[in-house]
mmCIF file with all atom_site columns, C-alpha atoms in Angstrom:
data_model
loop_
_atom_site.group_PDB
_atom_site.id
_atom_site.type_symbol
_atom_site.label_atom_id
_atom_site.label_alt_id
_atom_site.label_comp_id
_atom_site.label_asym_id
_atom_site.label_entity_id
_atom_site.label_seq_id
_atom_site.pdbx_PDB_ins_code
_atom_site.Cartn_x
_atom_site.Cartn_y
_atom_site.Cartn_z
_atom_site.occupancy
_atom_site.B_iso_or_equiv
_atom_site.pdbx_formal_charge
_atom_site.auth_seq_id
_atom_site.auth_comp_id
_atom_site.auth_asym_id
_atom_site.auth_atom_id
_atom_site.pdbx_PDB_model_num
ATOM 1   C CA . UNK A 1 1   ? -5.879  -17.857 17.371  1.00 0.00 ? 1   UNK A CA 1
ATOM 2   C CA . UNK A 1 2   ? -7.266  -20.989 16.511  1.00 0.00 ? 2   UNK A CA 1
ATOM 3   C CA . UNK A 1 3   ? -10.307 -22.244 17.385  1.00 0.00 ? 3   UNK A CA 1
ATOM 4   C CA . UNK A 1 4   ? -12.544 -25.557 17.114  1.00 0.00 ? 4   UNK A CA 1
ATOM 5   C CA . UNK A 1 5   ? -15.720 -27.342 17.648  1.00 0.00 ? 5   UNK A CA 1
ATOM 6   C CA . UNK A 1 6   ? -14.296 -30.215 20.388  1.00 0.00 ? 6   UNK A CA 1
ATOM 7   C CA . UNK A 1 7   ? -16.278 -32.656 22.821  1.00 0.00 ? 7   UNK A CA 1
ATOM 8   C CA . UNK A 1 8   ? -14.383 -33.245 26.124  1.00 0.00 ? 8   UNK A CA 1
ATOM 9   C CA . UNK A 1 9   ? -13.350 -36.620 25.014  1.00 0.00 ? 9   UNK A CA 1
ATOM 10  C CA . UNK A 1 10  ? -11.063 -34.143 21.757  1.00 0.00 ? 10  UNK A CA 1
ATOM 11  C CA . UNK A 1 11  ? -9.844  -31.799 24.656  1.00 0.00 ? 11  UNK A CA 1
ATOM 12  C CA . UNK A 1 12  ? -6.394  -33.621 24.829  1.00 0.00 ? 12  UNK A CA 1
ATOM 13  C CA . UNK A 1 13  ? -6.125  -33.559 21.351  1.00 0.00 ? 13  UNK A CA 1
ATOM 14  C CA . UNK A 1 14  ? -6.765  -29.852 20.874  1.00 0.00 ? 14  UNK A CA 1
ATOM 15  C CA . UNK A 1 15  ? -4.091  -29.310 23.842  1.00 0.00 ? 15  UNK A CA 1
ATOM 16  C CA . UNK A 1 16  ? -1.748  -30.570 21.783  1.00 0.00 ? 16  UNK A CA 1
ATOM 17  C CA . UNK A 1 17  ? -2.339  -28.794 18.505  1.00 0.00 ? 17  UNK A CA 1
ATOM 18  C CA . UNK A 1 18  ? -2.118  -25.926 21.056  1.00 0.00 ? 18  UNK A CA 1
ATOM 19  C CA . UNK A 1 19  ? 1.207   -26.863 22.152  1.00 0.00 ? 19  UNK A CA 1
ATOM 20  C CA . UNK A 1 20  ? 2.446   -27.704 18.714  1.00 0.00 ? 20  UNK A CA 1
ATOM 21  C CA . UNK A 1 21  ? 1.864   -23.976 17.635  1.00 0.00 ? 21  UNK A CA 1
ATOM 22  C CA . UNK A 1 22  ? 1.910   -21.263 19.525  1.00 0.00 ? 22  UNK A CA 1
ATOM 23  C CA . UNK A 1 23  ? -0.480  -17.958 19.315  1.00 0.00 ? 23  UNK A CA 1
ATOM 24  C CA . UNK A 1 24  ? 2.740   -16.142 18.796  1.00 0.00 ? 24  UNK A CA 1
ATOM 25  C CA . UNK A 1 25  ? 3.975   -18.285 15.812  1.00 0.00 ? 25  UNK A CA 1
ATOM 26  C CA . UNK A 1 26  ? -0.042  -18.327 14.521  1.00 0.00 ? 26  UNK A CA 1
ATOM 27  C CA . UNK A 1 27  ? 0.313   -14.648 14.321  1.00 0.00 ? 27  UNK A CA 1
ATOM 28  C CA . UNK A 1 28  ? 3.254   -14.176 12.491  1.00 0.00 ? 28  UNK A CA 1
ATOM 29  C CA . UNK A 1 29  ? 2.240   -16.754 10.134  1.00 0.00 ? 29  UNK A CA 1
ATOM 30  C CA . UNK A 1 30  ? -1.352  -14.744 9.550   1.00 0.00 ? 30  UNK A CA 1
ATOM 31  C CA . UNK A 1 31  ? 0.727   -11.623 8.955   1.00 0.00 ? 31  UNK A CA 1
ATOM 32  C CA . UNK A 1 32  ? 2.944   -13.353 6.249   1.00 0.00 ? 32  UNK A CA 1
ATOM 33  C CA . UNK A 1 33  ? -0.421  -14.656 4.946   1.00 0.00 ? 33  UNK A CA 1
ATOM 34  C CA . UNK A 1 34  ? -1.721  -11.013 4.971   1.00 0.00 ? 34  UNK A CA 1
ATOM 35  C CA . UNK A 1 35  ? 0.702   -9.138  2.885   1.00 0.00 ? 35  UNK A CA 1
ATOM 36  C CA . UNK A 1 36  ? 2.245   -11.862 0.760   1.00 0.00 ? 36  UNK A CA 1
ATOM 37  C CA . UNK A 1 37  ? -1.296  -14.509 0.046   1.00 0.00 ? 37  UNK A CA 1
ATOM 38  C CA . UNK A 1 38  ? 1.290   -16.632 1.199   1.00 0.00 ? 38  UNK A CA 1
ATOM 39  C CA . UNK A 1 39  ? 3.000   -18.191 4.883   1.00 0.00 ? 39  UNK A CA 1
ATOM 40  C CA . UNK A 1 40  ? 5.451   -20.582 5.161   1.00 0.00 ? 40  UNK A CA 1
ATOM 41  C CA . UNK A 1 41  ? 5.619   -22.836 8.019   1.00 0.00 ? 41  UNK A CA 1
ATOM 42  C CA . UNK A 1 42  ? 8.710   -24.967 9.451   1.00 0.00 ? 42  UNK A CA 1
ATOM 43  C CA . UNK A 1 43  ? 7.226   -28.667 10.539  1.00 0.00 ? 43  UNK A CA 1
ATOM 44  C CA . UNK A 1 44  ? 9.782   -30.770 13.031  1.00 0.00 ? 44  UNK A CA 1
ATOM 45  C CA . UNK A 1 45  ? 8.993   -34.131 13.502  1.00 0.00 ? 45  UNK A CA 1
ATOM 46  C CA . UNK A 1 46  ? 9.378   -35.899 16.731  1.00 0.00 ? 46  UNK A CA 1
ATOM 47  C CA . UNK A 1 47  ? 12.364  -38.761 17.150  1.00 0.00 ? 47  UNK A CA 1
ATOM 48  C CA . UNK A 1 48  ? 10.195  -41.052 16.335  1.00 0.00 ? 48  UNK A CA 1
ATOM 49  C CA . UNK A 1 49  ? 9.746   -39.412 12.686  1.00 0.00 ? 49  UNK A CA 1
ATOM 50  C CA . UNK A 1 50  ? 5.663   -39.922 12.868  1.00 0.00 ? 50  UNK A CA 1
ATOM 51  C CA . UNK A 1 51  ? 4.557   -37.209 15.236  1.00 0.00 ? 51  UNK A CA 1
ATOM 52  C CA . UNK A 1 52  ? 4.921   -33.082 14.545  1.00 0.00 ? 52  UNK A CA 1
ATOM 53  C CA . UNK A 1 53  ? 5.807   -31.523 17.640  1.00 0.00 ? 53  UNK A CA 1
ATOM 54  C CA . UNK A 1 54  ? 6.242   -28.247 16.125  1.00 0.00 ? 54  UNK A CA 1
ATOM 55  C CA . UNK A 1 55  ? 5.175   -25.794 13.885  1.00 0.00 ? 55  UNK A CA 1
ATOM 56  C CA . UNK A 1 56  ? 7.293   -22.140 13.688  1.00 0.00 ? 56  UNK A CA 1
ATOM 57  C CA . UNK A 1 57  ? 6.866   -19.384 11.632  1.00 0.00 ? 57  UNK A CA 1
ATOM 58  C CA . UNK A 1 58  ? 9.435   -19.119 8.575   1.00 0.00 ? 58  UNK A CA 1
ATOM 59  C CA . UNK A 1 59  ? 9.490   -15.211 7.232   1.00 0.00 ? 59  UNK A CA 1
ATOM 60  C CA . UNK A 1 60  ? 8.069   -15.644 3.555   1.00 0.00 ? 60  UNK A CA 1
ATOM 61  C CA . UNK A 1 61  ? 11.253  -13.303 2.019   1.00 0.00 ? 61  UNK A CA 1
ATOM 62  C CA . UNK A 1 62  ? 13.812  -15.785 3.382   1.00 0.00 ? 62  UNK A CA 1
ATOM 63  C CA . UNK A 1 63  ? 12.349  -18.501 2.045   1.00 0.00 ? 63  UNK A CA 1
ATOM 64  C CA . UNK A 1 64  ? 12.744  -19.436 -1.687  1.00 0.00 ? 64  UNK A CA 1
ATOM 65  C CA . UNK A 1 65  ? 11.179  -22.804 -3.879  1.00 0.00 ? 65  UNK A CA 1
ATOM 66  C CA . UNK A 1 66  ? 14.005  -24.632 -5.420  1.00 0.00 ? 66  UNK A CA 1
ATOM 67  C CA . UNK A 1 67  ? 13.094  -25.585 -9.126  1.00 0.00 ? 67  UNK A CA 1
ATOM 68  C CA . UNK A 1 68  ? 10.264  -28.307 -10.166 1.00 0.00 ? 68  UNK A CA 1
ATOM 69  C CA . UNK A 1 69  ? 11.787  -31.797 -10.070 1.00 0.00 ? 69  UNK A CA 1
ATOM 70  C CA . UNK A 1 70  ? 10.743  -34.030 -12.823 1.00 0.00 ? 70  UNK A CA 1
ATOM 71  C CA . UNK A 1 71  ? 6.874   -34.697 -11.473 1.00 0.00 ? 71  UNK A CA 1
ATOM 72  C CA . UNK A 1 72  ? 6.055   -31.117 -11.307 1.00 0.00 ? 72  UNK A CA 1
ATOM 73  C CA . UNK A 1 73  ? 6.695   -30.274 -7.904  1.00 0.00 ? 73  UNK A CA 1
ATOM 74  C CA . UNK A 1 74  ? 8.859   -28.561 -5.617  1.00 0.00 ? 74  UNK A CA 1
ATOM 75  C CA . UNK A 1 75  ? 10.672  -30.555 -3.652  1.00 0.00 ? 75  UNK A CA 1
ATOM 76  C CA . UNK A 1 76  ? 12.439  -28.880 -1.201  1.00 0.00 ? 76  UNK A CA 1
ATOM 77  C CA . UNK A 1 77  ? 12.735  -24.899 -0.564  1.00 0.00 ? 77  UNK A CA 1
ATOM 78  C CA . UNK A 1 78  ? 16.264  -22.900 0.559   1.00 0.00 ? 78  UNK A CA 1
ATOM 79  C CA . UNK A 1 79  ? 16.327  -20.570 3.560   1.00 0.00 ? 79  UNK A CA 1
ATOM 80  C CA . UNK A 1 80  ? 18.765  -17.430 4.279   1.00 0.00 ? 80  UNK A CA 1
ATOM 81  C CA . UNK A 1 81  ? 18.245  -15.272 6.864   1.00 0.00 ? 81  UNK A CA 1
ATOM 82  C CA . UNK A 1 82  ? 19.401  -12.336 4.325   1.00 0.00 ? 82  UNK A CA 1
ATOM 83  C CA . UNK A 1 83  ? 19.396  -12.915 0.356   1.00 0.00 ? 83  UNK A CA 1
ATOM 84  C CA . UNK A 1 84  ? 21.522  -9.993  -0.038  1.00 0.00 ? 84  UNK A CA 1
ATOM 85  C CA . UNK A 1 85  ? 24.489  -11.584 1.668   1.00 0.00 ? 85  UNK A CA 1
ATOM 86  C CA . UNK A 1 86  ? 24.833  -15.174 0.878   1.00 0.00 ? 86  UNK A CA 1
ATOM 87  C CA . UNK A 1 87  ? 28.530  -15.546 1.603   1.00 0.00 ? 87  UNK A CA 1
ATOM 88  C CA . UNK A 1 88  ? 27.466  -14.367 5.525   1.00 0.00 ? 88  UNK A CA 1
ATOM 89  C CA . UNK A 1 89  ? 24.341  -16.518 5.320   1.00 0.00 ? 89  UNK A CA 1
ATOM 90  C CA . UNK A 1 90  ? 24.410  -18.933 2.610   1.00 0.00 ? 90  UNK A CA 1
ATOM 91  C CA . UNK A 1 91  ? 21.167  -20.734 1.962   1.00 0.00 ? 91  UNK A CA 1
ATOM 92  C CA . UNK A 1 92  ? 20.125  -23.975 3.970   1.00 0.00 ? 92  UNK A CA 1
ATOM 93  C CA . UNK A 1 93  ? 18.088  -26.459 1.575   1.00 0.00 ? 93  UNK A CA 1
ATOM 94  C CA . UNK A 1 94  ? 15.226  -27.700 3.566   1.00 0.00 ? 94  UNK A CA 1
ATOM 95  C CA . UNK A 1 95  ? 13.224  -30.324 2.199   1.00 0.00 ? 95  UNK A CA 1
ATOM 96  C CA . UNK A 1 96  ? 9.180   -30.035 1.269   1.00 0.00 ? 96  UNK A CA 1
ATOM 97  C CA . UNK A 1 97  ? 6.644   -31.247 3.939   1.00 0.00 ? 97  UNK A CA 1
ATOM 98  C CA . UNK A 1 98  ? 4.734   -34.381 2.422   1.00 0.00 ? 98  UNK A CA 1
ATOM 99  C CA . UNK A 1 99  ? 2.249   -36.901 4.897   1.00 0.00 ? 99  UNK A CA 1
ATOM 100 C CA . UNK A 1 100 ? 4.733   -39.391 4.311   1.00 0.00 ? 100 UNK A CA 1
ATOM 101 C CA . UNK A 1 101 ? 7.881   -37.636 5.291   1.00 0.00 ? 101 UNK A CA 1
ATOM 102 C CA . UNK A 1 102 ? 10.483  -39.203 7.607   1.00 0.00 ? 102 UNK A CA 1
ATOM 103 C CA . UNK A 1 103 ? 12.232  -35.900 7.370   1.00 0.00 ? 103 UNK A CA 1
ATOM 104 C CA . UNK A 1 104 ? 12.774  -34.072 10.671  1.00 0.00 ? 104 UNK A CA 1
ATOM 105 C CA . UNK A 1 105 ? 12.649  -30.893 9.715   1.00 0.00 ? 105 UNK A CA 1
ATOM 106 C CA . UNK A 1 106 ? 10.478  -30.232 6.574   1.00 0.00 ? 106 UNK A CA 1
ATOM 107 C CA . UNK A 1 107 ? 9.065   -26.752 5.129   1.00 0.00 ? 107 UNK A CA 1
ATOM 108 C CA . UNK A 1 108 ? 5.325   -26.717 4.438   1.00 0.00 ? 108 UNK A CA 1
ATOM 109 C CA . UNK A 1 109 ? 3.745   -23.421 1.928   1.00 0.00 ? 109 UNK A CA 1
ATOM 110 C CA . UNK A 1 110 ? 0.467   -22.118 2.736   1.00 0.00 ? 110 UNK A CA 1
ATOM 111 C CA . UNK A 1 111 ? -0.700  -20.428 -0.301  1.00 0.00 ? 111 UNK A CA 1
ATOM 112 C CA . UNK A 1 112 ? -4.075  -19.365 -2.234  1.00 0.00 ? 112 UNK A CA 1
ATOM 113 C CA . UNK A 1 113 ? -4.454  -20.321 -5.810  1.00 0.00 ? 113 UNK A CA 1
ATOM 114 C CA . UNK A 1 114 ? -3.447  -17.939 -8.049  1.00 0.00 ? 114 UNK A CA 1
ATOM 115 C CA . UNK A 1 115 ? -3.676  -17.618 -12.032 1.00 0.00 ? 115 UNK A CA 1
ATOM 116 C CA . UNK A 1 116 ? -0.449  -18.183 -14.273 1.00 0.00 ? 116 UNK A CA 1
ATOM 117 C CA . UNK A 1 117 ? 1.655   -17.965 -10.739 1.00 0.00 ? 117 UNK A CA 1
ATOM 118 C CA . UNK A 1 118 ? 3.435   -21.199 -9.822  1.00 0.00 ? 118 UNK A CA 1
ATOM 119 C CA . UNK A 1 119 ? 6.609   -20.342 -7.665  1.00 0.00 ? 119 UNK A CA 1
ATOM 120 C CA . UNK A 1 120 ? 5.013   -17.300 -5.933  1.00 0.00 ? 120 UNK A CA 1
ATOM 121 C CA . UNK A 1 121 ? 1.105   -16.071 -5.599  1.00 0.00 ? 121 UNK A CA 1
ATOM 122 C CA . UNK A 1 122 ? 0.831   -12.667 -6.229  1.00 0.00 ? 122 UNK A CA 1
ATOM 123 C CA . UNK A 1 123 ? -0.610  -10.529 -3.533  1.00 0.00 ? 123 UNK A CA 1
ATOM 124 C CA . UNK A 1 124 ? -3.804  -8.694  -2.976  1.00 0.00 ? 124 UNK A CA 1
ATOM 125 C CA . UNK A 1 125 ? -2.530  -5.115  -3.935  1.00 0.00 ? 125 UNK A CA 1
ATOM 126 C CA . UNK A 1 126 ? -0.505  -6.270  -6.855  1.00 0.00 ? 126 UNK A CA 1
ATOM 127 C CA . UNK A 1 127 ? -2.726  -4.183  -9.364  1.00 0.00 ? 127 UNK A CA 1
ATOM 128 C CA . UNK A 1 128 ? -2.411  -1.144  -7.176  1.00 0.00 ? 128 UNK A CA 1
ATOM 129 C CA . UNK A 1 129 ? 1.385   -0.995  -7.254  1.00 0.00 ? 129 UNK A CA 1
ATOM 130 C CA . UNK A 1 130 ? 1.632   1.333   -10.198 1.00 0.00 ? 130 UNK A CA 1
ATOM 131 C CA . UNK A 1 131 ? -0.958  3.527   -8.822  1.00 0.00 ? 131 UNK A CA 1
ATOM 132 C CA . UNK A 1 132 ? 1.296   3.541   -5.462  1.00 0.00 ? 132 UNK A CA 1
ATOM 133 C CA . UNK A 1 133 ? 4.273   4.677   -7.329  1.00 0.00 ? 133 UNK A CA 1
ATOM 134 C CA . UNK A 1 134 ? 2.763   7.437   -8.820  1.00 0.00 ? 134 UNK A CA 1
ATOM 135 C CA . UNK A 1 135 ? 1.173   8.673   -5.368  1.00 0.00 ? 135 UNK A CA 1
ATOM 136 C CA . UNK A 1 136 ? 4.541   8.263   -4.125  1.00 0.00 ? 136 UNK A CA 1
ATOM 137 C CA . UNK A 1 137 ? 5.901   10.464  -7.488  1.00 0.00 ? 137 UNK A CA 1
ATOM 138 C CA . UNK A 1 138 ? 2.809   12.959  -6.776  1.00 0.00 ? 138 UNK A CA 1
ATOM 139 C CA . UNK A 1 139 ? 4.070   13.612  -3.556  1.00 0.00 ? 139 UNK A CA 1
ATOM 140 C CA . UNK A 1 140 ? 8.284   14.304  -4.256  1.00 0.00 ? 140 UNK A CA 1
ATOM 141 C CA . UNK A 1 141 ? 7.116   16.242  -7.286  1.00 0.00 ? 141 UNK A CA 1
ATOM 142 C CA . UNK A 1 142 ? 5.099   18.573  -4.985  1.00 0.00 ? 142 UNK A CA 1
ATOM 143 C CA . UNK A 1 143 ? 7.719   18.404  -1.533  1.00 0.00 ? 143 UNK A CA 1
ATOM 144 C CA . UNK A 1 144 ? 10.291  19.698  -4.059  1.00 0.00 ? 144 UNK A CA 1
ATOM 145 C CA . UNK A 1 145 ? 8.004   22.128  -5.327  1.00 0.00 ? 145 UNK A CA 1
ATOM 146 C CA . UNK A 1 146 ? 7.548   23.694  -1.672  1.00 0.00 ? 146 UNK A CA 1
ATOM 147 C CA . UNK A 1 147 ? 11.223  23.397  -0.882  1.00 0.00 ? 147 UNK A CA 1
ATOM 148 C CA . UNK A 1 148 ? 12.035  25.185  -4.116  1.00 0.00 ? 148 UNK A CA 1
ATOM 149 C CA . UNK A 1 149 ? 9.843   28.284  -3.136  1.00 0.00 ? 149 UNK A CA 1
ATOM 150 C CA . UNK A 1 150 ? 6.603   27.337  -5.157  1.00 0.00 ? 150 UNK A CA 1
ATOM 151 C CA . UNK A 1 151 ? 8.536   28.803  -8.645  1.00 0.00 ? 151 UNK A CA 1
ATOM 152 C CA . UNK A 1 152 ? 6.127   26.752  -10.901 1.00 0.00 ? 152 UNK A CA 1
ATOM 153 C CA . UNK A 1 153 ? 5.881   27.820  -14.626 1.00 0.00 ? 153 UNK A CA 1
ATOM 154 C CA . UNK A 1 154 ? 3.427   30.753  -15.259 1.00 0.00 ? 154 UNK A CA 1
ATOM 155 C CA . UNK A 1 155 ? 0.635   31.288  -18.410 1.00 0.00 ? 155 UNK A CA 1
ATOM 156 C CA . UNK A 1 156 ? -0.340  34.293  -19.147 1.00 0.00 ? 156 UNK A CA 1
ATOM 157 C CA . UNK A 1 157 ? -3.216  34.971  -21.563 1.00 0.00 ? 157 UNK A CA 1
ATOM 158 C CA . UNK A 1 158 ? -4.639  37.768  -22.662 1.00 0.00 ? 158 UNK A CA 1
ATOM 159 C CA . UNK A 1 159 ? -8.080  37.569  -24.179 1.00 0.00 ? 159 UNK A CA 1
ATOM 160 C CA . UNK A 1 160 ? -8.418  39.972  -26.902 1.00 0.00 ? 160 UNK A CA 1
ATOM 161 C CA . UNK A 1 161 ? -5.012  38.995  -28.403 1.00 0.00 ? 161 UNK A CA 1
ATOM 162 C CA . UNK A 1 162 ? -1.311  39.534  -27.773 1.00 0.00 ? 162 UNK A CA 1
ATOM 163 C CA . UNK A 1 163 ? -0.077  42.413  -25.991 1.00 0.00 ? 163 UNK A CA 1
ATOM 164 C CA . UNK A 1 164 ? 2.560   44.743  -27.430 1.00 0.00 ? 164 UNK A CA 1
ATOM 165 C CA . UNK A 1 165 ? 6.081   44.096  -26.233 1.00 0.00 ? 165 UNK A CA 1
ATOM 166 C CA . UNK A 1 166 ? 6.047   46.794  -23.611 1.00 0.00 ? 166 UNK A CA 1
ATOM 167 C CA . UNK A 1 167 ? 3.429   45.699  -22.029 1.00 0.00 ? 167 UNK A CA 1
ATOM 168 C CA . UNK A 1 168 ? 4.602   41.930  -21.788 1.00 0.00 ? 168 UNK A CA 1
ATOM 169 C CA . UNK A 1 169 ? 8.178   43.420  -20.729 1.00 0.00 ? 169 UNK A CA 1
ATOM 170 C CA . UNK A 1 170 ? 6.348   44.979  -17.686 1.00 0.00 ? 170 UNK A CA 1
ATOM 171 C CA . UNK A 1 171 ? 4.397   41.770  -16.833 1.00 0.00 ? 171 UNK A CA 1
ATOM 172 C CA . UNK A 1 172 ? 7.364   39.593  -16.824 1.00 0.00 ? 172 UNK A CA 1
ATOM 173 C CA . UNK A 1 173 ? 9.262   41.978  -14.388 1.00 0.00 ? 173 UNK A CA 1
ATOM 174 C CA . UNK A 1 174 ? 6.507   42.272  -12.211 1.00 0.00 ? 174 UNK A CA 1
ATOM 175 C CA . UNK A 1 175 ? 6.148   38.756  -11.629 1.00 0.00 ? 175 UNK A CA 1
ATOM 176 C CA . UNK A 1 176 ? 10.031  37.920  -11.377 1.00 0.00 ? 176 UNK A CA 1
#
């Protein structure tokens, strides 16, 4: 959860950042944070347009940057509760969380800096993705192996030189 250095006269104040976001939401945003170096945060403003009075979780894969405006940044970000299926859930455009916003309901990125990456950071365990697929390769290649009866391919060598064809006739019906 979070936590913070208050004196009693900040104990109101910290009750309502409490209220604003829940331990619940603070998780799931901390998980998002975890696997993708990235969260992203839905911020609705009070009716007066100057206060937040909430902060809720926004699953990082349903959320998508629209394209830079003319300054450079992104101004606004869509939202579909499944990217696969836009006609069922077609993307909501939600506009970019800024100190001066009057917007009620605004969409706010929390994301670590990373190299050559504007739209999207790239995660911790990016490197070790092609070292996961071949794990994952390793292990079909040797499942089928044991469903197919352990038949691998066999060498045979024979130190002092090749045998005569009788004798490699016999080996190769002994093994079969």
């Amino acid at each position: 959860g979070l936590t913070a250095k208050y004196t009693p006269a900040q104990a109101s104040e910290w009750a309502k950042i409490q209220s604003i976001i829940t331990k619940d939401e603070l998780r799931k945003i901390c998980q998002d944070f975890a696997i993708f170096e990235e969260s992203s945060v839905e911020i609705i403003l009070g009716k007066s347009g100057s206060e937040i009075v909430s902060i809720t979780h926004l699953p990082k894969e349903k959320v998508m940057p629209s394209v830079v405006d003319e300054n450079g940044e992104i101004s606004s970000y869509f939202y579909s509760y499944d990217w696969s299926d836009v006609r069922k859930y077609p993307p909501q455009e939600i506009p970019a969380f800024t100190l001066d916003t009057k917007e009620k309901r605004t969409v706010y990125i929390i994301k670590k800096y990373s190299i050559s990456d504007f739209y999207f950071t790239r995660p911790s365990y990016f490197s070790g993705l092609n070292y996961a697929e071949l794990e994952e390769e390793i292990a079909v290649y040797s499942v089928n192996h044991i469903k197919n009866g352990l038949s691998a391919g066999h060498i045979i060598n024979f130190n002092d030189g090749e045998a005569d064809t009788e004798v490699k006739d016999r080996i190769e019906r002994n093994i079969d």
